[in-house]
């Protein structure tokens, strides 16, 4: 079967950020696994306000990392090992805040530290209000990350959560998987 060949056996570290589209990351995990990838999920603190870690644990079949300061997790697979484990890091949804923090090389939470510590390619799947996306600060941050080798999938244009419309929707999970398979 051709579908999924590109991701079969790949170790994907999915970093979920605190945006309304975090619920779509659950479907993304399922589709990535269907495509044959191993998926390990790390969440920002704010992502956990939108979706519970248990959802991702059940879907990924692996413990979910939610904090840098987790004694048990650090004793098992520490954040540096996790950063080394990944063949690719996917940040979905990538919030304006996390994009800015990655562009500036911050490492003050689990997701930013993993992204700084990895040498694996990073793919961002932005999702935010269209004004946040079009803001020159966000555009400059994305351009900087692209220059450093990050790939960007989306965002799509269409209706947004606040009843507005424009570029800012998270790309559909199936489209994200197809784009990752093509990489
Ligand atoms: C209801 C709600 C929805 C939000 N949706 C988004 C979003 O889609 N994209 C985004 O960039 N920020 C969104 N935010 C703002 C982020 O949650 C905020 O910037 C936060 O600091 C992001 O943290 P993180 O990047 O560490 O996950 C939303 C906030 C709230 C309260």
CSV table of N, CA and C in Angstrom, one decimal, residues 9-108:
chain,number,residue,atom,x,y,z
A,9,UNK,N,7.5,3.5,10.5
A,9,UNK,CA,8.7,3.3,11.3
A,9,UNK,C,9.3,4.6,11.8
A,10,UNK,N,8.9,5.8,11.3
A,10,UNK,CA,9.5,7.0,11.8
A,10,UNK,C,9.1,7.4,13.2
A,11,UNK,N,10.0,8.0,13.9
A,11,UNK,CA,9.7,8.4,15.3
A,11,UNK,C,9.4,9.8,15.3
A,12,UNK,N,8.1,10.2,15.5
A,12,UNK,CA,7.7,11.5,15.5
A,12,UNK,C,7.4,12.1,16.9
A,13,UNK,N,8.0,13.2,17.2
A,13,UNK,CA,7.8,13.9,18.5
A,13,UNK,C,6.8,15.0,18.2
A,14,UNK,N,5.5,14.8,18.6
A,14,UNK,CA,4.5,15.8,18.4
A,14,UNK,C,4.4,16.7,19.6
A,15,UNK,N,4.7,18.0,19.3
A,15,UNK,CA,4.6,19.0,20.4
A,15,UNK,C,3.2,19.8,20.2
A,16,UNK,N,2.4,19.6,21.2
A,16,UNK,CA,1.0,20.3,21.1
A,16,UNK,C,1.0,21.5,22.0
A,17,UNK,N,0.6,22.6,21.3
A,17,UNK,CA,0.6,23.9,22.0
A,17,UNK,C,-0.9,24.4,22.4
A,18,UNK,N,-1.0,25.4,23.1
A,18,UNK,CA,-2.2,25.9,23.7
A,18,UNK,C,-3.1,26.7,22.8
A,19,UNK,N,-3.6,26.1,21.8
A,19,UNK,CA,-4.6,26.8,20.9
A,19,UNK,C,-5.8,26.0,20.8
A,20,UNK,N,-6.9,26.7,20.3
A,20,UNK,CA,-8.2,26.0,20.2
A,20,UNK,C,-8.1,24.8,19.3
A,21,UNK,N,-7.2,24.7,18.4
A,21,UNK,CA,-7.0,23.6,17.5
A,21,UNK,C,-6.3,22.4,18.1
A,22,UNK,N,-6.0,22.5,19.4
A,22,UNK,CA,-5.3,21.4,20.0
A,22,UNK,C,-6.1,20.1,19.9
A,23,UNK,N,-7.4,20.2,19.9
A,23,UNK,CA,-8.3,19.0,19.8
A,23,UNK,C,-8.0,18.2,18.5
A,24,UNK,N,-7.6,19.0,17.4
A,24,UNK,CA,-7.4,18.3,16.1
A,24,UNK,C,-6.1,17.5,16.2
A,25,UNK,N,-5.2,17.9,17.2
A,25,UNK,CA,-3.9,17.1,17.3
A,25,UNK,C,-4.2,15.7,17.7
A,26,UNK,N,-5.4,15.5,18.4
A,26,UNK,CA,-5.7,14.1,18.7
A,26,UNK,C,-5.9,13.3,17.5
A,27,UNK,N,-6.7,13.8,16.5
A,27,UNK,CA,-6.9,13.1,15.3
A,27,UNK,C,-5.6,12.9,14.5
A,28,UNK,N,-4.7,13.9,14.6
A,28,UNK,CA,-3.4,13.8,14.0
A,28,UNK,C,-2.6,12.6,14.5
A,29,UNK,N,-2.6,12.4,15.8
A,29,UNK,CA,-1.9,11.3,16.4
A,29,UNK,C,-2.4,10.0,15.8
A,30,UNK,N,-3.8,9.9,15.8
A,30,UNK,CA,-4.3,8.6,15.2
A,30,UNK,C,-3.9,8.4,13.8
A,31,UNK,N,-4.0,9.5,13.0
A,31,UNK,CA,-3.6,9.3,11.6
A,31,UNK,C,-2.1,9.0,11.4
A,32,UNK,N,-1.3,9.6,12.2
A,32,UNK,CA,0.1,9.4,12.1
A,32,UNK,C,0.4,7.9,12.4
A,33,UNK,N,-0.3,7.4,13.4
A,33,UNK,CA,-0.1,6.0,13.8
A,33,UNK,C,-0.6,5.1,12.7
A,34,UNK,N,-1.7,5.5,12.2
A,34,UNK,CA,-2.3,4.7,11.0
A,34,UNK,C,-1.3,4.6,9.9
A,35,UNK,N,-0.5,5.7,9.7
A,35,UNK,CA,0.5,5.8,8.7
A,35,UNK,C,1.8,5.0,9.0
A,36,UNK,N,1.8,4.5,10.2
A,36,UNK,CA,2.9,3.6,10.6
A,36,UNK,C,4.0,4.3,11.5
A,37,UNK,N,3.7,5.6,11.9
A,37,UNK,CA,4.7,6.3,12.7
A,37,UNK,C,4.6,5.9,14.2
A,38,UNK,N,5.7,6.0,14.9
A,38,UNK,CA,5.6,6.0,16.4
A,38,UNK,C,5.5,7.4,16.8
A,39,UNK,N,4.6,7.7,17.7
A,39,UNK,CA,4.3,9.1,18.0
A,39,UNK,C,4.5,9.3,19.5
A,40,UNK,N,5.3,10.2,19.9
A,40,UNK,CA,5.5,10.5,21.3
A,40,UNK,C,5.0,12.0,21.4
A,41,UNK,N,4.1,12.2,22.4
A,41,UNK,CA,3.5,13.6,22.5
A,41,UNK,C,4.1,14.3,23.7
A,42,UNK,N,4.4,15.6,23.4
A,42,UNK,CA,4.8,16.5,24.5
A,42,UNK,C,3.9,17.7,24.4
A,43,UNK,N,3.4,18.2,25.6
A,43,UNK,CA,2.4,19.3,25.6
A,43,UNK,C,3.0,20.5,26.3
A,44,UNK,N,2.6,21.7,25.9
A,44,UNK,CA,2.9,22.9,26.7
A,44,UNK,C,1.9,22.9,27.9
A,45,UNK,N,2.2,23.7,28.9
A,45,UNK,CA,1.3,23.8,30.0
A,45,UNK,C,-0.1,24.3,29.5
A,46,UNK,N,-0.1,25.3,28.6
A,46,UNK,CA,-1.4,25.8,28.1
A,46,UNK,C,-2.1,24.8,27.2
A,47,UNK,N,-1.4,24.0,26.5
A,47,UNK,CA,-2.1,22.9,25.7
A,47,UNK,C,-3.0,22.1,26.6
A,48,UNK,N,-2.6,21.9,27.8
A,48,UNK,CA,-3.3,21.0,28.8
A,48,UNK,C,-4.6,21.7,29.2
A,49,UNK,N,-4.7,23.0,29.0
A,49,UNK,CA,-6.0,23.6,29.3
A,49,UNK,C,-7.1,23.3,28.2
A,50,UNK,N,-6.6,22.8,27.1
A,50,UNK,CA,-7.5,22.6,26.0
A,50,UNK,C,-7.8,21.1,25.8
A,51,UNK,N,-6.8,20.2,26.0
A,51,UNK,CA,-7.0,18.8,25.9
A,51,UNK,C,-6.2,18.1,26.9
A,52,UNK,N,-6.8,17.0,27.5
A,52,UNK,CA,-6.1,16.3,28.6
A,52,UNK,C,-5.0,15.4,28.0
A,53,UNK,N,-3.9,15.2,28.8
A,53,UNK,CA,-2.8,14.4,28.4
A,53,UNK,C,-3.3,12.9,28.2
A,54,UNK,N,-4.3,12.5,29.0
A,54,UNK,CA,-4.7,11.1,28.8
A,54,UNK,C,-5.2,10.8,27.4
A,55,UNK,N,-5.8,11.8,26.8
A,55,UNK,CA,-6.3,11.6,25.4
A,55,UNK,C,-5.2,11.2,24.5
A,56,UNK,N,-4.1,12.0,24.6
A,56,UNK,CA,-2.9,11.7,23.8
A,56,UNK,C,-2.2,10.4,24.2
A,57,UNK,N,-2.2,10.1,25.5
A,57,UNK,CA,-1.6,8.9,25.9
A,57,UNK,C,-2.4,7.7,25.3
A,58,UNK,N,-3.7,7.7,25.4
A,58,UNK,CA,-4.5,6.6,24.8
A,58,UNK,C,-4.3,6.5,23.3
A,59,UNK,N,-4.2,7.6,22.6
A,59,UNK,CA,-4.1,7.5,21.2
A,59,UNK,C,-2.7,7.2,20.7
A,60,UNK,N,-1.7,7.6,21.5
A,60,UNK,CA,-0.3,7.4,21.0
A,60,UNK,C,0.2,6.0,21.6
A,61,UNK,N,-0.4,5.6,22.7
A,61,UNK,CA,0.1,4.3,23.3
A,61,UNK,C,1.4,4.5,24.0
A,62,UNK,N,1.8,5.8,24.3
A,62,UNK,CA,3.0,6.1,25.0
A,62,UNK,C,2.8,7.1,26.0
A,63,UNK,N,3.5,7.2,27.1
A,63,UNK,CA,3.4,8.2,28.1
A,63,UNK,C,3.5,9.6,27.5
A,64,UNK,N,2.8,10.6,27.9
A,64,UNK,CA,2.8,11.9,27.4
A,64,UNK,C,3.7,12.8,28.3
A,65,UNK,N,4.6,13.5,27.7
A,65,UNK,CA,5.4,14.4,28.5
A,65,UNK,C,4.7,15.8,28.6
A,66,UNK,N,4.5,16.3,29.9
A,66,UNK,CA,3.8,17.5,30.1
A,66,UNK,C,4.6,18.6,30.8
A,67,UNK,N,5.8,18.2,31.3
A,67,UNK,CA,6.6,19.2,32.0
A,67,UNK,C,8.1,18.8,31.9
A,68,UNK,N,8.9,19.8,32.0
A,68,UNK,CA,10.3,19.6,32.0
A,68,UNK,C,10.7,19.0,33.4
A,69,UNK,N,9.9,19.3,34.4
A,69,UNK,CA,10.2,19.0,35.8
A,69,UNK,C,9.4,17.8,36.2
A,70,UNK,N,9.7,16.6,35.6
A,70,UNK,CA,9.0,15.4,35.9
A,70,UNK,C,10.0,14.4,36.3
A,71,UNK,N,10.1,14.1,37.6
A,71,UNK,CA,11.2,13.2,38.0
A,71,UNK,C,11.1,11.8,37.4
A,72,UNK,N,9.9,11.3,37.3
A,72,UNK,CA,9.7,9.9,36.8
A,72,UNK,C,10.1,9.9,35.3
A,73,UNK,N,9.6,10.8,34.6
A,73,UNK,CA,9.9,10.9,33.1
A,73,UNK,C,11.3,11.1,32.9
A,74,UNK,N,11.9,12.0,33.7
A,74,UNK,CA,13.4,12.3,33.4
A,74,UNK,C,14.2,11.0,33.8
A,75,UNK,N,13.7,10.2,34.7
A,75,UNK,CA,14.5,9.0,35.1
A,75,UNK,C,14.3,8.0,34.0
A,76,UNK,N,13.2,8.0,33.2
A,76,UNK,CA,13.0,7.0,32.2
A,76,UNK,C,13.6,7.5,30.9
A,77,UNK,N,12.9,8.3,30.1
A,77,UNK,CA,13.5,8.9,28.9
A,77,UNK,C,13.6,10.4,29.1
A,78,UNK,N,14.7,10.9,29.5
A,78,UNK,CA,14.9,12.3,29.8
A,78,UNK,C,14.7,13.2,28.5
A,79,UNK,N,14.5,14.5,28.7
A,79,UNK,CA,14.2,15.4,27.6
A,79,UNK,C,15.2,15.4,26.5
A,80,UNK,N,16.5,15.2,26.9
A,80,UNK,CA,17.6,15.2,25.9
A,80,UNK,C,17.5,13.9,25.1
A,81,UNK,N,17.2,12.8,25.8
A,81,UNK,CA,17.1,11.5,25.1
A,81,UNK,C,15.8,11.6,24.1
A,82,UNK,N,14.8,12.2,24.6
A,82,UNK,CA,13.6,12.3,23.8
A,82,UNK,C,13.9,13.2,22.6
A,83,UNK,N,14.6,14.3,22.8
A,83,UNK,CA,15.0,15.1,21.6
A,83,UNK,C,15.8,14.3,20.6
A,84,UNK,N,16.7,13.4,21.1
A,84,UNK,CA,17.5,12.6,20.3
A,84,UNK,C,16.8,11.4,19.6
A,85,UNK,N,15.7,11.0,20.4
A,85,UNK,CA,14.9,9.9,19.9
A,85,UNK,C,14.2,10.2,18.6
A,86,UNK,N,13.8,11.5,18.4
A,86,UNK,CA,12.9,11.9,17.4
A,86,UNK,C,13.6,11.9,16.0
A,87,UNK,N,13.0,11.3,15.0
A,87,UNK,CA,13.4,11.5,13.6
A,87,UNK,C,12.9,12.8,13.1
A,88,UNK,N,11.8,13.3,13.6
A,88,UNK,CA,11.2,14.6,13.2
A,88,UNK,C,10.4,15.1,14.4
A,89,UNK,N,10.4,16.4,14.5
A,89,UNK,CA,9.6,17.1,15.5
A,89,UNK,C,8.5,17.8,14.7
A,90,UNK,N,7.2,17.6,15.2
A,90,UNK,CA,6.1,18.3,14.6
A,90,UNK,C,5.4,19.1,15.7
A,91,UNK,N,5.3,20.4,15.4
A,91,UNK,CA,4.6,21.3,16.4
A,91,UNK,C,3.2,21.6,15.9
A,92,UNK,N,2.2,21.0,16.5
A,92,UNK,CA,0.8,21.2,15.9
A,92,UNK,C,-0.2,21.1,17.1
A,93,UNK,N,-1.0,22.1,17.3
A,93,UNK,CA,-0.9,23.4,16.6
A,93,UNK,C,0.3,24.1,17.2
A,94,UNK,N,0.9,24.9,16.3
A,94,UNK,CA,2.0,25.8,16.7
A,94,UNK,C,1.3,27.2,17.0
A,95,UNK,N,1.3,27.6,18.2
A,95,UNK,CA,0.8,28.9,18.6
A,95,UNK,C,1.7,30.0,18.2
A,96,UNK,N,1.2,31.3,18.2
A,96,UNK,CA,2.0,32.4,17.9
A,96,UNK,C,3.1,32.5,19.0
A,97,UNK,N,2.7,32.2,20.2
A,97,UNK,CA,3.6,32.3,21.4
A,97,UNK,C,4.8,31.4,21.2
A,98,UNK,N,4.5,30.1,20.9
A,98,UNK,CA,5.5,29.1,20.8
A,98,UNK,C,6.4,29.4,19.6
A,99,UNK,N,5.8,29.8,18.5
A,99,UNK,CA,6.6,30.2,17.3
A,99,UNK,C,7.6,31.3,17.7
A,100,UNK,N,7.1,32.3,18.4
A,100,UNK,CA,8.0,33.4,18.8
A,100,UNK,C,9.1,32.9,19.7
A,101,UNK,N,8.8,32.0,20.6
A,101,UNK,CA,9.8,31.5,21.6
A,101,UNK,C,10.8,30.6,20.9
A,102,UNK,N,10.3,29.8,19.9
A,102,UNK,CA,11.3,29.0,19.2
A,102,UNK,C,12.2,29.9,18.3
A,103,UNK,N,11.6,30.9,17.7
A,103,UNK,CA,12.4,31.8,16.9
A,103,UNK,C,13.6,32.5,17.7
A,104,UNK,N,13.3,32.7,19.0
A,104,UNK,CA,14.3,33.4,19.8
A,104,UNK,C,15.1,32.4,20.6
A,105,UNK,N,14.9,31.1,20.4
A,105,UNK,CA,15.8,30.1,21.0
A,105,UNK,C,15.6,30.0,22.5
A,106,UNK,N,14.4,30.3,23.0
A,106,UNK,CA,14.1,30.1,24.4
A,106,UNK,C,14.0,28.6,24.8
A,107,UNK,N,14.3,28.3,26.0
A,107,UNK,CA,14.3,26.9,26.5
A,107,UNK,C,13.8,26.9,27.9
A,108,UNK,N,12.6,27.5,28.1
A,108,UNK,CA,12.1,27.7,29.5
A,108,UNK,C,10.9,26.8,29.8
